[in-house]
PDB file of C-alpha atoms in Angstrom:
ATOM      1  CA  UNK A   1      20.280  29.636   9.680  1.00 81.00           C
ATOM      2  CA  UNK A   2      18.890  32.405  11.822  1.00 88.00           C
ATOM      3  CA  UNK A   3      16.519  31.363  14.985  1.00 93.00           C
ATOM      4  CA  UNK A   4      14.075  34.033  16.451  1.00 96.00           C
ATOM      5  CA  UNK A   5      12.978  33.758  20.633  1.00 97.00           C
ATOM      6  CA  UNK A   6      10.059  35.605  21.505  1.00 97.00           C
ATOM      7  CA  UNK A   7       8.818  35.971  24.815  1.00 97.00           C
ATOM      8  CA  UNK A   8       6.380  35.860  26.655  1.00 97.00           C
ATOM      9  CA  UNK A   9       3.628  33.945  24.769  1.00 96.00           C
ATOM     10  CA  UNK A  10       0.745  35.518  26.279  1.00 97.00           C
ATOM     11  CA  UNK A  11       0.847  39.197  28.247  1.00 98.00           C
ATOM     12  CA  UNK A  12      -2.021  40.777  29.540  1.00 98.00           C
ATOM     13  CA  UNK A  13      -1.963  44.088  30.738  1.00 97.00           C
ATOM     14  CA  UNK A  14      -4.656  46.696  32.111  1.00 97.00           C
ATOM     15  CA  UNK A  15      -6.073  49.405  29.539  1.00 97.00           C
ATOM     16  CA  UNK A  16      -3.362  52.472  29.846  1.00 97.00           C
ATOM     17  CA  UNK A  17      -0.647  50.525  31.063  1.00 97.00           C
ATOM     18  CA  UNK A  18       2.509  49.777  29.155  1.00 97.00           C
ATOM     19  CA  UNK A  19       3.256  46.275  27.305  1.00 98.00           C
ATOM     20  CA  UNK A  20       6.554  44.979  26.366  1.00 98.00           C
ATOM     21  CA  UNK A  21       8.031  42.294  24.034  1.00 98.00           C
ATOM     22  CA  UNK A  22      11.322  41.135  23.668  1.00 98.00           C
ATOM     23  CA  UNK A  23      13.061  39.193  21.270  1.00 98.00           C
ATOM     24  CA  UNK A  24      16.658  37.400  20.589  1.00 97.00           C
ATOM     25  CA  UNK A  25      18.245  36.456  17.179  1.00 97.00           C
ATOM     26  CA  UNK A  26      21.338  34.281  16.444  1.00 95.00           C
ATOM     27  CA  UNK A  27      22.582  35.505  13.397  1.00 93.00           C
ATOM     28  CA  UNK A  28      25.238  38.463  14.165  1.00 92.00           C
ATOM     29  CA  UNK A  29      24.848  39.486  10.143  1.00 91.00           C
ATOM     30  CA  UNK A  30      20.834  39.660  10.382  1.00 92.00           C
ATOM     31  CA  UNK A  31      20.357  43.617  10.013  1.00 91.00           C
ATOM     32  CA  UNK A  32      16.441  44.268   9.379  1.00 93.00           C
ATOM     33  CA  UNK A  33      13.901  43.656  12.504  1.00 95.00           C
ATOM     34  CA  UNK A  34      10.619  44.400  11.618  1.00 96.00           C
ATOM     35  CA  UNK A  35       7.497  44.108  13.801  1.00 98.00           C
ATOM     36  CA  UNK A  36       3.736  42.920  12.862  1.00 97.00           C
ATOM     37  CA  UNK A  37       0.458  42.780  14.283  1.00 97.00           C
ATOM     38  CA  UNK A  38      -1.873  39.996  13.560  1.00 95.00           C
ATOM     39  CA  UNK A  39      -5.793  40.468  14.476  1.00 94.00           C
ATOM     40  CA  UNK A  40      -7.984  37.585  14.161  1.00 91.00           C
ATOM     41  CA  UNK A  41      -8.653  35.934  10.580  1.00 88.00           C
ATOM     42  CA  UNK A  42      -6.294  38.525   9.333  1.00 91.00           C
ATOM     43  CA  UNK A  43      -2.627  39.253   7.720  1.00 93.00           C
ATOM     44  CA  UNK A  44       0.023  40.363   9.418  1.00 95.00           C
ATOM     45  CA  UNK A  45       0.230  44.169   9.714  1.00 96.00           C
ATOM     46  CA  UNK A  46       3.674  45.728   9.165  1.00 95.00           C
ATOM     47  CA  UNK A  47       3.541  48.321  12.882  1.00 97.00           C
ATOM     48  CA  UNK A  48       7.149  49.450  12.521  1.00 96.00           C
ATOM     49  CA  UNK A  49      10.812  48.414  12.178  1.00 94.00           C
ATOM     50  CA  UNK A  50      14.311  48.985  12.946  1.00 94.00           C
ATOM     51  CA  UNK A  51      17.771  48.762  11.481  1.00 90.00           C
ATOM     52  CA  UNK A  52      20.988  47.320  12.806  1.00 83.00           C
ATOM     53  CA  UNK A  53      22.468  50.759  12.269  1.00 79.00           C
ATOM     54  CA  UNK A  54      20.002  52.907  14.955  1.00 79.00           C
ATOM     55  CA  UNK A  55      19.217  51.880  18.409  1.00 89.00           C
ATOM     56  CA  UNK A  56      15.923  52.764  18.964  1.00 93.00           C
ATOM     57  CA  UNK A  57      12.500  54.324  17.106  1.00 93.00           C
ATOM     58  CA  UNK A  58       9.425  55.338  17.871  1.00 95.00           C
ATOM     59  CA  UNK A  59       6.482  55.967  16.240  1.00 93.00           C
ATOM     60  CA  UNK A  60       3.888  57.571  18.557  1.00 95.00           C
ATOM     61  CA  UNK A  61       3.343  54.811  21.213  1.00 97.00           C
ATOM     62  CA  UNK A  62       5.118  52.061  19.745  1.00 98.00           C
ATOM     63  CA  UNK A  63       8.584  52.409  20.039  1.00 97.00           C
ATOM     64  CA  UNK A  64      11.079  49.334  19.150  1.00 97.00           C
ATOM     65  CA  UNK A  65      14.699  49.037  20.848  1.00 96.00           C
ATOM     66  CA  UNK A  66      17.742  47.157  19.241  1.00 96.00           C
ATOM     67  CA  UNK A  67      21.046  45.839  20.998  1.00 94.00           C
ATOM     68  CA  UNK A  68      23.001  44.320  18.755  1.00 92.00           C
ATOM     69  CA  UNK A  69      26.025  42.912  21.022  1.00 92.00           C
ATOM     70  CA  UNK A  70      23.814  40.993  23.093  1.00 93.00           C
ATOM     71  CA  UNK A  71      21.363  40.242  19.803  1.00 94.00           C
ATOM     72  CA  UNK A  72      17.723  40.881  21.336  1.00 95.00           C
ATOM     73  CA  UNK A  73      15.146  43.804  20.307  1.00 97.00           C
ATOM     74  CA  UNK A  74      12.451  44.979  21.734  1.00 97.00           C
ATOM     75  CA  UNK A  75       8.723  46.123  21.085  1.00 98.00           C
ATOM     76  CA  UNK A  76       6.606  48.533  23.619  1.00 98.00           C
ATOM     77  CA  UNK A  77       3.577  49.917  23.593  1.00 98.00           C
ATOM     78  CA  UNK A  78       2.703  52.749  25.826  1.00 97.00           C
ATOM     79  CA  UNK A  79      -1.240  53.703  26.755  1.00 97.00           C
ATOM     80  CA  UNK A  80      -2.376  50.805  25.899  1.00 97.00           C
ATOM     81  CA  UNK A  81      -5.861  50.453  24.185  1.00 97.00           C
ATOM     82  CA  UNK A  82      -8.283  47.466  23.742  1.00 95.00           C
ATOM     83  CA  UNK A  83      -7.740  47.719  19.588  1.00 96.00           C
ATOM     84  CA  UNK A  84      -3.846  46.813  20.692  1.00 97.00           C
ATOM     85  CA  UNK A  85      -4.861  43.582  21.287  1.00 97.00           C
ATOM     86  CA  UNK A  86      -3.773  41.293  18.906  1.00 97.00           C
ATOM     87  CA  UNK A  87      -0.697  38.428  18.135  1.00 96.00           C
ATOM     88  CA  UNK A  88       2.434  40.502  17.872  1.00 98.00           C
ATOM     89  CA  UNK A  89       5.451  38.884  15.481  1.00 97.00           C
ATOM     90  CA  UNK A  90       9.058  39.849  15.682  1.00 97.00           C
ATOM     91  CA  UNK A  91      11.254  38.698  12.824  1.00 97.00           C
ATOM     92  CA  UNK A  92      14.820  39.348  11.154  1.00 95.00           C
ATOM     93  CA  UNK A  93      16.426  38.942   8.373  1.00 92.00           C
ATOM     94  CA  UNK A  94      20.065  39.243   6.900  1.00 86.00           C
ATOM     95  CA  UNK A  95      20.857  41.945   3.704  1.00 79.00           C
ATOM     96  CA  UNK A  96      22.118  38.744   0.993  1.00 70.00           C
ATOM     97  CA  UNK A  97      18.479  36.762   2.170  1.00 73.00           C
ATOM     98  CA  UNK A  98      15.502  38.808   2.025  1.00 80.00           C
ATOM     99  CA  UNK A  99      13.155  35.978   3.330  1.00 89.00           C
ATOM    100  CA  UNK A 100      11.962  36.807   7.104  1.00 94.00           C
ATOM    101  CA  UNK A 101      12.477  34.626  10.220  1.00 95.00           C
ATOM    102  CA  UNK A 102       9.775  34.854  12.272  1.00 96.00           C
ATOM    103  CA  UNK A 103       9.536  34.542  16.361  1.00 96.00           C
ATOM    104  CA  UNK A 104       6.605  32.275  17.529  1.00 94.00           C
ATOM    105  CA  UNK A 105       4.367  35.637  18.461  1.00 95.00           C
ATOM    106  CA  UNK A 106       2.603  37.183  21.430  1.00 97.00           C
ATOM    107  CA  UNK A 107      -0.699  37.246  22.326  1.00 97.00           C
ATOM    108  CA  UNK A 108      -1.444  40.490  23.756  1.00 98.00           C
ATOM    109  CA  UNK A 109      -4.597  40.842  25.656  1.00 98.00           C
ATOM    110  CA  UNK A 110      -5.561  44.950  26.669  1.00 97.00           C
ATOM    111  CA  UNK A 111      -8.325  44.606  29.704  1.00 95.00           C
ATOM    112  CA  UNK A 112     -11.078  47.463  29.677  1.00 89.00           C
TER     113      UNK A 112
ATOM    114  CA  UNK B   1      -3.278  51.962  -3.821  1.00 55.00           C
ATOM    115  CA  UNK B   2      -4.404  48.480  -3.193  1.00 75.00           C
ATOM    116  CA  UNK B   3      -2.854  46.057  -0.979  1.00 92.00           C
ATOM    117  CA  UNK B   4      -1.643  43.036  -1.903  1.00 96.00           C
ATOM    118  CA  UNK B   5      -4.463  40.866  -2.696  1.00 96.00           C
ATOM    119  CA  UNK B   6      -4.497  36.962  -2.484  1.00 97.00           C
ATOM    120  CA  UNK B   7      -7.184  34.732  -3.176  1.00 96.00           C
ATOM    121  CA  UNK B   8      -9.168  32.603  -2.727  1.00 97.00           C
ATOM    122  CA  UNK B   9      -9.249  33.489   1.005  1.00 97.00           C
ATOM    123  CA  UNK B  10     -10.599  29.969   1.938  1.00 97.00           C
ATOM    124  CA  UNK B  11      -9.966  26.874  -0.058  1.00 98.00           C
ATOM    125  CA  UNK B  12     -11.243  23.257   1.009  1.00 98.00           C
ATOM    126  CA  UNK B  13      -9.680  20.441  -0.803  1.00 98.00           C
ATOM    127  CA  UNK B  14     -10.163  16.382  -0.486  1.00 97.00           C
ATOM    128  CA  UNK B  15      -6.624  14.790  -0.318  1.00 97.00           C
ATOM    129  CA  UNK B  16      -4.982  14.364  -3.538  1.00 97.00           C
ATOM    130  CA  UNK B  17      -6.932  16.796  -5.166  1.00 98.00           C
ATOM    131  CA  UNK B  18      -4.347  19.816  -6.122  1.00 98.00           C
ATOM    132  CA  UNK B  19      -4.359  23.753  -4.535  1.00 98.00           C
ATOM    133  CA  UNK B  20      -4.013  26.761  -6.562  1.00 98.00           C
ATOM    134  CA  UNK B  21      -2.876  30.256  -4.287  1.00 98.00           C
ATOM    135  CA  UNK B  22      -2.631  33.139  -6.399  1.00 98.00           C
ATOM    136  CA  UNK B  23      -1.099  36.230  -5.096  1.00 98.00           C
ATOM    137  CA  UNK B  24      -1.198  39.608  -6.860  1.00 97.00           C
ATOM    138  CA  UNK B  25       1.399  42.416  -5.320  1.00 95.00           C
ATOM    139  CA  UNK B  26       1.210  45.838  -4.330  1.00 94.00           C
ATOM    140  CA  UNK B  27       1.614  47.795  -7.606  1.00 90.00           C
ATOM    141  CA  UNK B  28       5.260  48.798  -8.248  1.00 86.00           C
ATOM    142  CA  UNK B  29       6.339  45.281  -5.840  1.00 90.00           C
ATOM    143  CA  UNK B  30       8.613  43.443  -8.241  1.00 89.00           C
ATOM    144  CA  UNK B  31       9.266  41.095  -4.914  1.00 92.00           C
ATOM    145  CA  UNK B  32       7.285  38.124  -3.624  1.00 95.00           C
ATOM    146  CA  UNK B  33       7.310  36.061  -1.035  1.00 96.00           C
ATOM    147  CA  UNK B  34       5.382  32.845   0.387  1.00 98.00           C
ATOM    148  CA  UNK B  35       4.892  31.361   3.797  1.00 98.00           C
ATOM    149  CA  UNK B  36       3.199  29.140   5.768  1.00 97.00           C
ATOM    150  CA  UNK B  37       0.907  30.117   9.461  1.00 94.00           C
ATOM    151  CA  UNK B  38      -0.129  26.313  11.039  1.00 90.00           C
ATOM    152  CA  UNK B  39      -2.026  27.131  13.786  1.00 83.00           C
ATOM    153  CA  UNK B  40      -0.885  28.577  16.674  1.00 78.00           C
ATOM    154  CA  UNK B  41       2.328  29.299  15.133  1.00 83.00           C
ATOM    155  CA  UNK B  42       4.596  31.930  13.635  1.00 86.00           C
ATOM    156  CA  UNK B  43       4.842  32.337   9.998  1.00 94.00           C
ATOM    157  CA  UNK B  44       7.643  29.753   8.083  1.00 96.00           C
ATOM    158  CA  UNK B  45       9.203  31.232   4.862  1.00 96.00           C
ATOM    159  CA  UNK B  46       8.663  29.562   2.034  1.00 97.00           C
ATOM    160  CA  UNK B  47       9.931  30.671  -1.159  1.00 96.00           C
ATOM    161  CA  UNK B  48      10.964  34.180  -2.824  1.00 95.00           C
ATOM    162  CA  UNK B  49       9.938  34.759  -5.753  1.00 94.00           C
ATOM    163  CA  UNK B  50      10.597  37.750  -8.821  1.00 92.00           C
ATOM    164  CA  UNK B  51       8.717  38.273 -11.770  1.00 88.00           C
ATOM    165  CA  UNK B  52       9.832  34.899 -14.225  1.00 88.00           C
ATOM    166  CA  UNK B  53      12.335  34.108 -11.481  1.00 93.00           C
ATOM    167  CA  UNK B  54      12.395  31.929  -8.284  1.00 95.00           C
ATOM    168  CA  UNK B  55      15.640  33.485  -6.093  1.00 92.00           C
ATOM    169  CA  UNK B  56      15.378  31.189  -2.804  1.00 93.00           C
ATOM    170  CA  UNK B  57      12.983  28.481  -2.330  1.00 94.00           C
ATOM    171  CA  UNK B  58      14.851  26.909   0.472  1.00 93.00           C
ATOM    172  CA  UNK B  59      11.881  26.931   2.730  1.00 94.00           C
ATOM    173  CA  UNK B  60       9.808  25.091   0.321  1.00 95.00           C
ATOM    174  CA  UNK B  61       8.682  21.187   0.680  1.00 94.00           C
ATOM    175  CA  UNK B  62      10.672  19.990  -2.574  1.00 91.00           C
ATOM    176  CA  UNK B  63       7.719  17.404  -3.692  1.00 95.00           C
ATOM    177  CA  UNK B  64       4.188  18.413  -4.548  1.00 97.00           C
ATOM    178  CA  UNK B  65       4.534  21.659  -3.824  1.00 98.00           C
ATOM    179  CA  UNK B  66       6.051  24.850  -6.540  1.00 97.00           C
ATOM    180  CA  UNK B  67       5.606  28.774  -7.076  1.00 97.00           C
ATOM    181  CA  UNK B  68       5.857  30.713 -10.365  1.00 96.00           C
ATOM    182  CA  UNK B  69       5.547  34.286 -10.779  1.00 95.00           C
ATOM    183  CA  UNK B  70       5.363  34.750 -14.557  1.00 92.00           C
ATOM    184  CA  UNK B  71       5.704  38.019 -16.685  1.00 89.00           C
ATOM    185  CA  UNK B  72       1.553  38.477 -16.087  1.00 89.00           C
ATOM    186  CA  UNK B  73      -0.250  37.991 -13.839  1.00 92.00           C
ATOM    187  CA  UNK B  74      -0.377  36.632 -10.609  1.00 95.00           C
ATOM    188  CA  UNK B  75       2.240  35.002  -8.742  1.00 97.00           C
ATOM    189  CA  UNK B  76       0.931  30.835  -8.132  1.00 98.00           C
ATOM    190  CA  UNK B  77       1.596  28.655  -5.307  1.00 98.00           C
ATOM    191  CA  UNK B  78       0.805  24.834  -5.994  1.00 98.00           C
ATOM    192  CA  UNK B  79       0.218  22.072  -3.948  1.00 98.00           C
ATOM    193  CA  UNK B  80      -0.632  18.735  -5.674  1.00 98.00           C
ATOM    194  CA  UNK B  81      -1.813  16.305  -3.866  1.00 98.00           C
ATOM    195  CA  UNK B  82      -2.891  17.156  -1.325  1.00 98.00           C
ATOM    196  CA  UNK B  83      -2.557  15.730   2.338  1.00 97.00           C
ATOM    197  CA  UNK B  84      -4.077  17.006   5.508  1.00 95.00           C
ATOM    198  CA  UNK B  85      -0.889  18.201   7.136  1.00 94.00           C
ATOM    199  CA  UNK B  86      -1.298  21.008   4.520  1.00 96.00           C
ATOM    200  CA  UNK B  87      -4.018  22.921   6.054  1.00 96.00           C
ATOM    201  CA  UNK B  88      -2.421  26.062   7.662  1.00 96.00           C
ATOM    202  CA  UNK B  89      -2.632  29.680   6.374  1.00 96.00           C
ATOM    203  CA  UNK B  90      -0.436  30.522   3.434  1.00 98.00           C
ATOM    204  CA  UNK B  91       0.530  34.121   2.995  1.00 97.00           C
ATOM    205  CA  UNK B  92       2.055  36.334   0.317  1.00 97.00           C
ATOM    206  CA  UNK B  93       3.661  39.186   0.867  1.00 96.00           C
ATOM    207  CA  UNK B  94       5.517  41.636  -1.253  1.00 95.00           C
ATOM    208  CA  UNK B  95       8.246  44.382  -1.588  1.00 91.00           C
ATOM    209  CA  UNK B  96       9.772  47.056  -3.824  1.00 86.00           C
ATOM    210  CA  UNK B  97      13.269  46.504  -5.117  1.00 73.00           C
ATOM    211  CA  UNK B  98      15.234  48.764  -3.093  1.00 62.00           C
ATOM    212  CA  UNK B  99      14.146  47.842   0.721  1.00 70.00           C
ATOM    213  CA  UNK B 100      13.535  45.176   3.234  1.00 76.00           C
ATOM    214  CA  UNK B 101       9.818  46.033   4.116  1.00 89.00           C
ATOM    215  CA  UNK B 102       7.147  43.280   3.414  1.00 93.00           C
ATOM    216  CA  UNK B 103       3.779  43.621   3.215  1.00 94.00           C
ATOM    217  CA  UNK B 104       1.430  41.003   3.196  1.00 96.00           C
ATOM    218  CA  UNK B 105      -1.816  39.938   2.088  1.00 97.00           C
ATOM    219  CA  UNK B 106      -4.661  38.419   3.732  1.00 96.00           C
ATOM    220  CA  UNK B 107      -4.061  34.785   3.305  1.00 97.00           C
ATOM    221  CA  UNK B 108      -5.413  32.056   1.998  1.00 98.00           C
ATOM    222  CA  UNK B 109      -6.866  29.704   4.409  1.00 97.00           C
ATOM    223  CA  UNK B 110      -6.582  26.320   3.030  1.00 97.00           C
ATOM    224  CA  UNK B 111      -8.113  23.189   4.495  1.00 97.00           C
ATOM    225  CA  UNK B 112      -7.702  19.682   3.722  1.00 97.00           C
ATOM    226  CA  UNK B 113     -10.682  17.204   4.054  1.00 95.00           C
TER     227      UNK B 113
END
């Protein structure tokens, strides 16, 4: 079945700088890569996505990057702001399974 | 347009009593899905779910534990029996029939005594 990598764990970064998470899959067919944000006590917020078929969107400072021949995506957040701080998932999935594989998140910490 | 809503939100249970997690999807969602947070972890799929229909339950322990979403109503995730390995975080999350994108409720924090 499909495995997720996330990395790093933990990132902290100063207010206004940039943060950046990266993540590999294993299964070639997976095709969906969606990102969520997790605050505290709360479900996971759905922040953006991508499919195997672009490279790269953004959506005002988030912006997620795919490469599919060497299987890793990317999140990053530009102008970073304390509410940023959160546990960021990455996750995949394949079009005949609709579940979601999840990576082991990132704890993102935003100093003031 | 509300969210998808799940409840209870916290749930404390003696082991062997039984867990009910009921899950109601975003309106027009046809699609549900459960899975499990422990702590400190990433989210595990559990089972996929459409209305009077379970289409994957792969990720799903195959004693004590079972889903339904029937014609009305909510969509139910059992536990009997519980034991304390099954406090975590479950989660429901839903989608329309034509795309990918899940969106999930706020959990149901369940915790075994």
């Amino acid at each position: 079945g499909e495995n997720v990598e996330q990395h790093p764990s933990t990132l902290s970064v100063q207010e206004g700088d940039s943060a950046v998470i990266k993540c590999t899959y294993s299964d070639s067919a997976s095709n969906y890569f969606p990102w969520y944000k997790q605050e505290l006590g709360k479900g996971p917020q759905l922040i953006i996505d991508i499919r195997s078929n672009v490279g790269e969107k953004k959506d005002q400072r988030i912006a997620v990057t795919l490469n599919k021949t060497a299987k890793h995506f990317s999140l990053h957040i530009t102008e970073t702001q304390p509410e940023d701080s959160a546990v960021y998932f990455c996750a995949a999935s394949r079009p005949s399974a609709r579940q979601l594989t999840f990576g082991s998140g990132t704890q993102l910490t935003v100093l003031p | 347009n509300a969210g998808v809503m799940q409840n209870p939100r916290h749930l404390v249970r003696r082991r062997g009593q039984e867990a009910r997690l009921r899950c109601s999807p975003m309106k027009g969602h046809s699609h549900v899905y459960w899975y499990r947070q422990l702590p400190e972890e990433g989210l595990k799929f559990m089972v996929y779910l459409q209305k009077e229909n379970i289409i994957d339950e792969s990720g799903m322990p195959k004693e004590r534990f079972s889903a339904e979403f029937p014609k009305e109503g909510p969509s139910i995730l059992r536990i009997q029996q519980v034991v304390r390995g099954d406090s975590a975080a479950y989660f429901c999350a839903s989608s329309p029939d034509s795309l990918n994108e899940q969106f999930f409720g706020p959990g149901t924090r369940l915790t075994v005594l």
